[in-house]
Amino acid sequence: MSRKVYQPAEMNGAFAAARNAGNLDDLLSLYEDDAQLLVDAGGASLTGKAAIATELRKLIELPGTMVSNNTFCVVQGDLALLRADFALRDGKDVVIYSGFTAEIIRKQADGSWRYVIDHAGASRYGAG
């Protein structure tokens, strides 16, 4: 199955839903083929779906349920800049892992949107 997002502000919610379902294919369908994923504040990055898949598998394997809330979504033509706060919470609503993201997404020919650049930054373990 391929997950599609037609409103830019819905991208982070769609990402969290695919992650919570444990569906790697749905997560990857949210990325352009040559997208870039920045995996830490030091600038380490992965380019292309094959490389990104390795990192997304690790995310799926983390315990908890992901919630991701947009801080802002700025659309300019076929591009949008997003920022979101996210958290993985256990069954008792305790934060296991949290952080924020910054993303650039692009409108596709079919009207859907996909990640061009996805940067998960300043993630932290534990409550706080």
mmCIF file of N, CA, C and O in Angstrom, residues 26-120:
data_model
loop_
_atom_site.group_PDB
_atom_site.id
_atom_site.type_symbol
_atom_site.label_atom_id
_atom_site.label_comp_id
_atom_site.label_asym_id
_atom_site.label_seq_id
_atom_site.Cartn_x
_atom_site.Cartn_y
_atom_site.Cartn_z
ATOM 1 N N ASP A 26 4.765 2.166 3.696
ATOM 2 C CA ASP A 26 4.001 3.406 3.792
ATOM 3 C C ASP A 26 4.903 4.580 4.161
ATOM 4 O O ASP A 26 4.758 5.675 3.621
ATOM 5 N N LEU A 27 5.820 4.365 5.094
ATOM 6 C CA LEU A 27 6.756 5.438 5.454
ATOM 7 C C LEU A 27 7.589 5.853 4.245
ATOM 8 O O LEU A 27 7.722 7.049 3.950
ATOM 9 N N LEU A 28 8.135 4.892 3.535
ATOM 10 C CA LEU A 28 8.970 5.200 2.379
ATOM 11 C C LEU A 28 8.189 5.878 1.259
ATOM 12 O O LEU A 28 8.746 6.677 0.507
ATOM 13 N N SER A 29 6.902 5.581 1.151
ATOM 14 C CA SER A 29 6.093 6.203 0.096
ATOM 15 C C SER A 29 5.913 7.703 0.321
ATOM 16 O O SER A 29 5.517 8.424 -0.591
ATOM 17 N N LEU A 30 6.251 8.185 1.518
ATOM 18 C CA LEU A 30 6.157 9.613 1.827
ATOM 19 C C LEU A 30 7.395 10.384 1.364
ATOM 20 O O LEU A 30 7.439 11.603 1.477
ATOM 21 N N TYR A 31 8.402 9.682 0.827
ATOM 22 C CA TYR A 31 9.668 10.294 0.417
ATOM 23 C C TYR A 31 9.825 10.253 -1.097
ATOM 24 O O TYR A 31 9.472 9.251 -1.734
ATOM 25 N N GLU A 32 10.411 11.329 -1.664
ATOM 26 C CA GLU A 32 10.838 11.280 -3.054
ATOM 27 C C GLU A 32 11.979 10.269 -3.166
ATOM 28 O O GLU A 32 12.659 9.981 -2.177
ATOM 29 N N ASP A 33 12.203 9.743 -4.368
ATOM 30 C CA ASP A 33 13.227 8.712 -4.558
ATOM 31 C C ASP A 33 14.613 9.154 -4.106
ATOM 32 O O ASP A 33 15.379 8.361 -3.574
ATOM 33 N N ASP A 34 14.950 10.412 -4.323
ATOM 34 C CA ASP A 34 16.284 10.904 -3.961
ATOM 35 C C ASP A 34 16.253 11.848 -2.754
ATOM 36 O O ASP A 34 17.117 12.701 -2.599
ATOM 37 N N ALA A 35 15.270 11.653 -1.894
ATOM 38 C CA ALA A 35 15.139 12.489 -0.697
ATOM 39 C C ALA A 35 16.359 12.344 0.208
ATOM 40 O O ALA A 35 17.111 11.366 0.116
ATOM 41 N N GLN A 36 16.512 13.328 1.073
ATOM 42 C CA GLN A 36 17.609 13.313 2.038
ATOM 43 C C GLN A 36 17.023 13.295 3.449
ATOM 44 O O GLN A 36 16.114 14.062 3.760
ATOM 45 N N LEU A 37 17.543 12.402 4.279
ATOM 46 C CA LEU A 37 17.154 12.307 5.685
ATOM 47 C C LEU A 37 18.371 12.645 6.526
ATOM 48 O O LEU A 37 19.404 11.974 6.428
ATOM 49 N N LEU A 38 18.266 13.719 7.301
ATOM 50 C CA LEU A 38 19.326 14.082 8.241
ATOM 51 C C LEU A 38 18.990 13.424 9.560
ATOM 52 O O LEU A 38 17.889 13.615 10.096
ATOM 53 N N VAL A 39 19.933 12.647 10.082
ATOM 54 C CA VAL A 39 19.619 11.800 11.228
ATOM 55 C C VAL A 39 20.159 12.301 12.553
ATOM 56 O O VAL A 39 19.853 11.724 13.587
ATOM 57 N N ASP A 40 20.956 13.358 12.531
ATOM 58 C CA ASP A 40 21.408 13.904 13.801
ATOM 59 C C ASP A 40 21.829 15.359 13.627
ATOM 60 O O ASP A 40 21.967 15.852 12.508
ATOM 61 N N ALA A 41 22.037 16.025 14.733
ATOM 62 C CA ALA A 41 22.399 17.443 14.704
ATOM 63 C C ALA A 41 23.779 17.668 14.116
ATOM 64 O O ALA A 41 24.107 18.779 13.705
ATOM 65 N N GLY A 42 24.588 16.628 14.029
ATOM 66 C CA GLY A 42 25.925 16.743 13.477
ATOM 67 C C GLY A 42 25.962 16.788 11.962
ATOM 68 O O GLY A 42 27.009 16.972 11.368
ATOM 69 N N GLY A 43 24.817 16.602 11.329
ATOM 70 C CA GLY A 43 24.746 16.701 9.886
ATOM 71 C C GLY A 43 24.844 15.389 9.142
ATOM 72 O O GLY A 43 24.877 15.378 7.912
ATOM 73 N N ALA A 44 24.898 14.252 9.860
ATOM 74 C CA ALA A 44 24.914 12.959 9.174
ATOM 75 C C ALA A 44 23.629 12.823 8.376
ATOM 76 O O ALA A 44 22.545 13.115 8.871
ATOM 77 N N SER A 45 23.763 12.407 7.123
ATOM 78 C CA SER A 45 22.569 12.318 6.295
ATOM 79 C C SER A 45 22.570 11.054 5.453
ATOM 80 O O SER A 45 23.620 10.456 5.193
ATOM 81 N N LEU A 46 21.378 10.677 5.041
ATOM 82 C CA LEU A 46 21.161 9.529 4.176
ATOM 83 C C LEU A 46 20.402 10.027 2.960
ATOM 84 O O LEU A 46 19.469 10.818 3.091
ATOM 85 N N THR A 47 20.784 9.554 1.783
ATOM 86 C CA THR A 47 20.117 9.985 0.556
ATOM 87 C C THR A 47 19.576 8.775 -0.178
ATOM 88 O O THR A 47 20.274 7.772 -0.347
ATOM 89 N N GLY A 48 18.323 8.874 -0.602
ATOM 90 C CA GLY A 48 17.665 7.809 -1.345
ATOM 91 C C GLY A 48 16.898 6.868 -0.441
ATOM 92 O O GLY A 48 17.218 6.703 0.731
ATOM 93 N N LYS A 49 15.877 6.265 -1.013
ATOM 94 C CA LYS A 49 14.975 5.429 -0.215
ATOM 95 C C LYS A 49 15.649 4.214 0.407
ATOM 96 O O LYS A 49 15.307 3.820 1.515
ATOM 97 N N ALA A 50 16.597 3.602 -0.279
ATOM 98 C CA ALA A 50 17.259 2.417 0.282
ATOM 99 C C ALA A 50 17.998 2.775 1.562
ATOM 100 O O ALA A 50 17.904 2.073 2.570
ATOM 101 N N ALA A 51 18.730 3.877 1.545
ATOM 102 C CA ALA A 51 19.456 4.313 2.743
ATOM 103 C C ALA A 51 18.500 4.763 3.837
ATOM 104 O O ALA A 51 18.688 4.454 5.013
ATOM 105 N N ILE A 52 17.459 5.479 3.451
ATOM 106 C CA ILE A 52 16.478 5.974 4.417
ATOM 107 C C ILE A 52 15.749 4.804 5.082
ATOM 108 O O ILE A 52 15.444 4.853 6.270
ATOM 109 N N ALA A 53 15.495 3.751 4.336
ATOM 110 C CA ALA A 53 14.785 2.590 4.879
ATOM 111 C C ALA A 53 15.496 2.016 6.093
ATOM 112 O O ALA A 53 14.851 1.610 7.070
ATOM 113 N N THR A 54 16.810 1.988 6.069
ATOM 114 C CA THR A 54 17.584 1.456 7.197
ATOM 115 C C THR A 54 17.287 2.237 8.469
ATOM 116 O O THR A 54 17.068 1.651 9.536
ATOM 117 N N GLU A 55 17.245 3.538 8.375
ATOM 118 C CA GLU A 55 16.974 4.380 9.550
ATOM 119 C C GLU A 55 15.520 4.273 9.996
ATOM 120 O O GLU A 55 15.220 4.228 11.184
ATOM 121 N N LEU A 56 14.603 4.213 9.031
ATOM 122 C CA LEU A 56 13.179 4.115 9.388
ATOM 123 C C LEU A 56 12.856 2.782 10.058
ATOM 124 O O LEU A 56 11.981 2.721 10.922
ATOM 125 N N ARG A 57 13.572 1.717 9.680
ATOM 126 C CA ARG A 57 13.381 0.427 10.372
ATOM 127 C C ARG A 57 13.708 0.572 11.858
ATOM 128 O O ARG A 57 13.020 0.019 12.713
ATOM 129 N N LYS A 58 14.778 1.295 12.152
ATOM 130 C CA LYS A 58 15.153 1.531 13.556
ATOM 131 C C LYS A 58 14.044 2.280 14.288
ATOM 132 O O LYS A 58 13.735 1.974 15.443
ATOM 133 N N LEU A 59 13.447 3.256 13.632
ATOM 134 C CA LEU A 59 12.355 4.021 14.241
ATOM 135 C C LEU A 59 11.153 3.125 14.522
ATOM 136 O O LEU A 59 10.547 3.202 15.591
ATOM 137 N N ILE A 60 10.817 2.259 13.596
ATOM 138 C CA ILE A 60 9.688 1.345 13.776
ATOM 139 C C ILE A 60 9.937 0.411 14.955
ATOM 140 O O ILE A 60 9.010 0.062 15.687
ATOM 141 N N GLU A 61 11.190 0.019 15.157
ATOM 142 C CA GLU A 61 11.521 -0.922 16.223
ATOM 143 C C GLU A 61 11.493 -0.305 17.618
ATOM 144 O O GLU A 61 11.428 -1.028 18.616
ATOM 145 N N LEU A 62 11.532 1.015 17.709
ATOM 146 C CA LEU A 62 11.460 1.656 19.026
ATOM 147 C C LEU A 62 10.091 1.400 19.650
ATOM 148 O O LEU A 62 9.083 1.390 18.943
ATOM 149 N N PRO A 63 10.034 1.220 20.961
ATOM 150 C CA PRO A 63 8.738 1.000 21.605
ATOM 151 C C PRO A 63 7.922 2.289 21.629
ATOM 152 O O PRO A 63 8.454 3.381 21.448
ATOM 153 N N GLY A 64 6.633 2.130 21.867
ATOM 154 C CA GLY A 64 5.774 3.282 22.076
ATOM 155 C C GLY A 64 4.958 3.677 20.859
ATOM 156 O O GLY A 64 5.104 3.146 19.766
ATOM 157 N N THR A 65 4.073 4.621 21.105
ATOM 158 C CA THR A 65 3.195 5.178 20.088
ATOM 159 C C THR A 65 3.641 6.595 19.783
ATOM 160 O O THR A 65 3.837 7.397 20.701
ATOM 161 N N MET A 66 3.804 6.900 18.508
ATOM 162 C CA MET A 66 4.268 8.227 18.104
ATOM 163 C C MET A 66 3.097 9.194 17.949
ATOM 164 O O MET A 66 2.061 8.854 17.378
ATOM 165 N N VAL A 67 3.304 10.403 18.450
ATOM 166 C CA VAL A 67 2.408 11.526 18.218
ATOM 167 C C VAL A 67 3.270 12.632 17.634
ATOM 168 O O VAL A 67 4.365 12.892 18.127
ATOM 169 N N SER A 68 2.803 13.260 16.560
ATOM 170 C CA SER A 68 3.558 14.325 15.911
ATOM 171 C C SER A 68 2.626 15.487 15.625
ATOM 172 O O SER A 68 1.602 15.318 14.961
ATOM 173 N N ASN A 69 2.968 16.656 16.149
ATOM 174 C CA ASN A 69 2.120 17.845 15.992
ATOM 175 C C ASN A 69 2.874 18.948 15.277
ATOM 176 O O ASN A 69 3.982 19.316 15.682
ATOM 177 N N ASN A 70 2.273 19.486 14.219
ATOM 178 C CA ASN A 70 2.890 20.580 13.477
ATOM 179 C C ASN A 70 3.018 21.815 14.344
ATOM 180 O O ASN A 70 2.093 22.179 15.068
ATOM 181 N N THR A 71 4.164 22.460 14.262
ATOM 182 C CA THR A 71 4.367 23.776 14.852
ATOM 183 C C THR A 71 4.026 24.824 13.810
ATOM 184 O O THR A 71 3.420 25.840 14.113
ATOM 185 N N PHE A 72 4.446 24.562 12.564
ATOM 186 C CA PHE A 72 4.032 25.426 11.465
ATOM 187 C C PHE A 72 4.139 24.685 10.148
ATOM 188 O O PHE A 72 4.813 23.663 10.026
ATOM 189 N N CYS A 73 3.440 25.214 9.160
ATOM 190 C CA CYS A 73 3.475 24.725 7.785
ATOM 191 C C CYS A 73 3.379 25.953 6.891
ATOM 192 O O CYS A 73 2.367 26.650 6.911
ATOM 193 N N VAL A 74 4.431 26.227 6.130
ATOM 194 C CA VAL A 74 4.465 27.370 5.230
ATOM 195 C C VAL A 74 4.542 26.830 3.806
ATOM 196 O O VAL A 74 5.486 26.126 3.461
ATOM 197 N N VAL A 75 3.529 27.157 3.013
ATOM 198 C CA VAL A 75 3.478 26.675 1.633
ATOM 199 C C VAL A 75 3.830 27.817 0.692
ATOM 200 O O VAL A 75 3.301 28.927 0.816
ATOM 201 N N GLN A 76 4.730 27.534 -0.245
ATOM 202 C CA GLN A 76 5.089 28.472 -1.302
ATOM 203 C C GLN A 76 5.119 27.693 -2.611
ATOM 204 O O GLN A 76 6.057 26.933 -2.857
ATOM 205 N N GLY A 77 4.073 27.842 -3.395
ATOM 206 C CA GLY A 77 4.002 27.110 -4.655
ATOM 207 C C GLY A 77 3.975 25.613 -4.424
ATOM 208 O O GLY A 77 3.129 25.106 -3.691
ATOM 209 N N ASP A 78 4.925 24.916 -5.033
ATOM 210 C CA ASP A 78 4.991 23.456 -4.925
ATOM 211 C C ASP A 78 5.888 22.961 -3.801
ATOM 212 O O ASP A 78 6.200 21.777 -3.724
ATOM 213 N N LEU A 79 6.336 23.883 -2.929
ATOM 214 C CA LEU A 79 7.164 23.522 -1.781
ATOM 215 C C LEU A 79 6.472 23.915 -0.490
ATOM 216 O O LEU A 79 5.701 24.877 -0.453
ATOM 217 N N ALA A 80 6.777 23.185 0.569
ATOM 218 C CA ALA A 80 6.282 23.544 1.897
ATOM 219 C C ALA A 80 7.380 23.272 2.910
ATOM 220 O O ALA A 80 8.138 22.301 2.780
ATOM 221 N N LEU A 81 7.472 24.156 3.886
ATOM 222 C CA LEU A 81 8.399 24.017 5.005
ATOM 223 C C LEU A 81 7.582 23.675 6.230
ATOM 224 O O LEU A 81 6.624 24.382 6.568
ATOM 225 N N LEU A 82 7.948 22.578 6.886
ATOM 226 C CA LEU A 82 7.216 22.102 8.062
ATOM 227 C C LEU A 82 8.143 22.020 9.255
ATOM 228 O O LEU A 82 9.344 21.790 9.113
ATOM 229 N N ARG A 83 7.552 22.166 10.425
ATOM 230 C CA ARG A 83 8.240 21.875 11.683
ATOM 231 C C ARG A 83 7.231 21.202 12.578
ATOM 232 O O ARG A 83 6.065 21.597 12.629
ATOM 233 N N ALA A 84 7.670 20.170 13.277
ATOM 234 C CA ALA A 84 6.771 19.438 14.167
ATOM 235 C C ALA A 84 7.504 19.026 15.434
ATOM 236 O O ALA A 84 8.715 18.828 15.430
ATOM 237 N N ASP A 85 6.757 18.903 16.508
ATOM 238 C CA ASP A 85 7.229 18.294 17.740
ATOM 239 C C ASP A 85 6.658 16.882 17.774
ATOM 240 O O ASP A 85 5.491 16.675 17.456
ATOM 241 N N PHE A 86 7.499 15.913 18.148
ATOM 242 C CA PHE A 86 7.018 14.537 18.209
ATOM 243 C C PHE A 86 7.425 13.896 19.525
ATOM 244 O O PHE A 86 8.354 14.353 20.197
ATOM 245 N N ALA A 87 6.707 12.846 19.866
ATOM 246 C CA ALA A 87 7.046 12.056 21.051
ATOM 247 C C ALA A 87 6.609 10.617 20.829
ATOM 248 O O ALA A 87 5.596 10.358 20.186
ATOM 249 N N LEU A 88 7.399 9.707 21.372
ATOM 250 C CA LEU A 88 6.995 8.308 21.497
ATOM 251 C C LEU A 88 6.617 8.120 22.949
ATOM 252 O O LEU A 88 7.408 8.431 23.848
ATOM 253 N N ARG A 89 5.411 7.623 23.174
ATOM 254 C CA ARG A 89 4.899 7.460 24.535
ATOM 255 C C ARG A 89 4.557 6.003 24.789
ATOM 256 O O ARG A 89 4.092 5.311 23.889
ATOM 257 N N ASP A 90 4.764 5.588 26.029
ATOM 258 C CA ASP A 90 4.391 4.216 26.377
ATOM 259 C C ASP A 90 2.896 4.166 26.683
ATOM 260 O O ASP A 90 2.189 5.165 26.556
ATOM 261 N N GLY A 91 2.395 3.010 27.087
ATOM 262 C CA GLY A 91 0.975 2.834 27.370
ATOM 263 C C GLY A 91 0.469 3.644 28.538
ATOM 264 O O GLY A 91 -0.739 3.797 28.733
ATOM 265 N N LYS A 92 1.362 4.193 29.351
ATOM 266 C CA LYS A 92 0.964 5.015 30.502
ATOM 267 C C LYS A 92 1.184 6.493 30.216
ATOM 268 O O LYS A 92 1.205 7.309 31.120
ATOM 269 N N ASP A 93 1.375 6.851 28.940
ATOM 270 C CA ASP A 93 1.573 8.218 28.476
ATOM 271 C C ASP A 93 2.877 8.831 28.963
ATOM 272 O O ASP A 93 3.009 10.043 29.065
ATOM 273 N N VAL A 94 3.857 7.983 29.281
ATOM 274 C CA VAL A 94 5.192 8.452 29.656
ATOM 275 C C VAL A 94 6.018 8.612 28.378
ATOM 276 O O VAL A 94 6.025 7.723 27.522
ATOM 277 N N VAL A 95 6.698 9.733 28.248
ATOM 278 C CA VAL A 95 7.518 9.979 27.066
ATOM 279 C C VAL A 95 8.771 9.105 27.112
ATOM 280 O O VAL A 95 9.532 9.148 28.082
ATOM 281 N N ILE A 96 8.960 8.313 26.067
ATOM 282 C CA ILE A 96 10.128 7.453 25.935
ATOM 283 C C ILE A 96 11.212 8.180 25.140
ATOM 284 O O ILE A 96 12.397 8.099 25.440
ATOM 285 N N TYR A 97 10.783 8.886 24.112
ATOM 286 C CA TYR A 97 11.698 9.521 23.166
ATOM 287 C C TYR A 97 10.966 10.712 22.566
ATOM 288 O O TYR A 97 9.784 10.609 22.246
ATOM 289 N N SER A 98 11.635 11.843 22.435
ATOM 290 C CA SER A 98 10.957 13.009 21.873
ATOM 291 C C SER A 98 11.943 13.909 21.155
ATOM 292 O O SER A 98 13.161 13.764 21.286
ATOM 293 N N GLY A 99 11.407 14.839 20.402
ATOM 294 C CA GLY A 99 12.242 15.780 19.680
ATOM 295 C C GLY A 99 11.414 16.628 18.744
ATOM 296 O O GLY A 99 10.201 16.766 18.918
ATOM 297 N N PHE A 100 12.083 17.176 17.749
ATOM 298 C CA PHE A 100 11.380 17.982 16.759
ATOM 299 C C PHE A 100 11.968 17.702 15.386
ATOM 300 O O PHE A 100 13.055 17.140 15.264
ATOM 301 N N THR A 101 11.219 18.084 14.377
ATOM 302 C CA THR A 101 11.659 17.884 13.009
ATOM 303 C C THR A 101 11.539 19.180 12.227
ATOM 304 O O THR A 101 10.775 20.072 12.593
ATOM 305 N N ALA A 102 12.280 19.258 11.154
ATOM 306 C CA ALA A 102 12.126 20.300 10.142
ATOM 307 C C ALA A 102 12.142 19.586 8.803
ATOM 308 O O ALA A 102 12.985 18.703 8.585
ATOM 309 N N GLU A 103 11.206 19.919 7.934
ATOM 310 C CA GLU A 103 11.112 19.212 6.662
ATOM 311 C C GLU A 103 10.787 20.170 5.524
ATOM 312 O O GLU A 103 10.110 21.170 5.731
ATOM 313 N N ILE A 104 11.248 19.783 4.360
ATOM 314 C CA ILE A 104 10.806 20.414 3.120
ATOM 315 C C ILE A 104 10.109 19.321 2.329
ATOM 316 O O ILE A 104 10.658 18.221 2.146
ATOM 317 N N ILE A 105 8.888 19.607 1.910
ATOM 318 C CA ILE A 105 8.137 18.652 1.102
ATOM 319 C C ILE A 105 7.780 19.320 -0.226
ATOM 320 O O ILE A 105 7.744 20.546 -0.326
ATOM 321 N N ARG A 106 7.546 18.475 -1.239
ATOM 322 C CA ARG A 106 7.258 18.999 -2.580
ATOM 323 C C ARG A 106 5.978 18.360 -3.112
ATOM 324 O O ARG A 106 5.756 17.153 -2.943
ATOM 325 N N LYS A 107 5.183 19.174 -3.779
ATOM 326 C CA LYS A 107 3.962 18.686 -4.416
ATOM 327 C C LYS A 107 4.335 17.859 -5.641
ATOM 328 O O LYS A 107 5.166 18.258 -6.452
ATOM 329 N N GLN A 108 3.709 16.710 -5.760
ATOM 330 C CA GLN A 108 3.969 15.778 -6.861
ATOM 331 C C GLN A 108 2.962 16.009 -7.992
ATOM 332 O O GLN A 108 1.946 16.689 -7.812
ATOM 333 N N ALA A 109 3.193 15.406 -9.140
ATOM 334 C CA ALA A 109 2.324 15.568 -10.309
ATOM 335 C C ALA A 109 0.886 15.133 -10.032
ATOM 336 O O ALA A 109 -0.054 15.697 -10.591
ATOM 337 N N ASP A 110 0.698 14.160 -9.132
ATOM 338 C CA ASP A 110 -0.656 13.672 -8.821
ATOM 339 C C ASP A 110 -1.343 14.486 -7.724
ATOM 340 O O ASP A 110 -2.441 14.153 -7.298
ATOM 341 N N GLY A 111 -0.678 15.561 -7.240
ATOM 342 C CA GLY A 111 -1.266 16.410 -6.203
ATOM 343 C C GLY A 111 -0.878 16.014 -4.793
ATOM 344 O O GLY A 111 -1.196 16.723 -3.844
ATOM 345 N N SER A 112 -0.202 14.886 -4.631
ATOM 346 C CA SER A 112 0.247 14.477 -3.298
ATOM 347 C C SER A 112 1.550 15.199 -2.969
ATOM 348 O O SER A 112 2.157 15.853 -3.818
ATOM 349 N N TRP A 113 1.977 15.084 -1.725
ATOM 350 C CA TRP A 113 3.206 15.726 -1.247
ATOM 351 C C TRP A 113 4.149 14.659 -0.716
ATOM 352 O O TRP A 113 3.710 13.682 -0.110
ATOM 353 N N ARG A 114 5.464 14.881 -0.917
ATOM 354 C CA ARG A 114 6.482 13.952 -0.423
ATOM 355 C C ARG A 114 7.658 14.735 0.145
ATOM 356 O O ARG A 114 7.954 15.848 -0.285
ATOM 357 N N TYR A 115 8.354 14.071 1.063
ATOM 358 C CA TYR A 115 9.556 14.665 1.639
ATOM 359 C C TYR A 115 10.660 14.801 0.592
ATOM 360 O O TYR A 115 10.933 13.860 -0.157
ATOM 361 N N VAL A 116 11.312 15.968 0.593
ATOM 362 C CA VAL A 116 12.534 16.197 -0.157
ATOM 363 C C VAL A 116 13.701 16.163 0.837
ATOM 364 O O VAL A 116 14.706 15.512 0.608
ATOM 365 N N ILE A 117 13.521 16.870 1.959
ATOM 366 C CA ILE A 117 14.482 16.871 3.061
ATOM 367 C C ILE A 117 13.712 16.662 4.353
ATOM 368 O O ILE A 117 12.715 17.329 4.602
ATOM 369 N N ASP A 118 14.170 15.736 5.160
ATOM 370 C CA ASP A 118 13.556 15.428 6.456
ATOM 371 C C ASP A 118 14.670 15.449 7.502
ATOM 372 O O ASP A 118 15.634 14.702 7.388
ATOM 373 N N HIS A 119 14.545 16.320 8.481
ATOM 374 C CA HIS A 119 15.578 16.432 9.515
ATOM 375 C C HIS A 119 14.939 16.256 10.891
ATOM 376 O O HIS A 119 14.178 17.110 11.340
ATOM 377 N N ALA A 120 15.233 15.144 11.524
ATOM 378 C CA ALA A 120 14.795 14.899 12.904
ATOM 379 C C ALA A 120 15.911 15.396 13.808
ATOM 380 O O ALA A 120 17.020 14.850 13.786
#
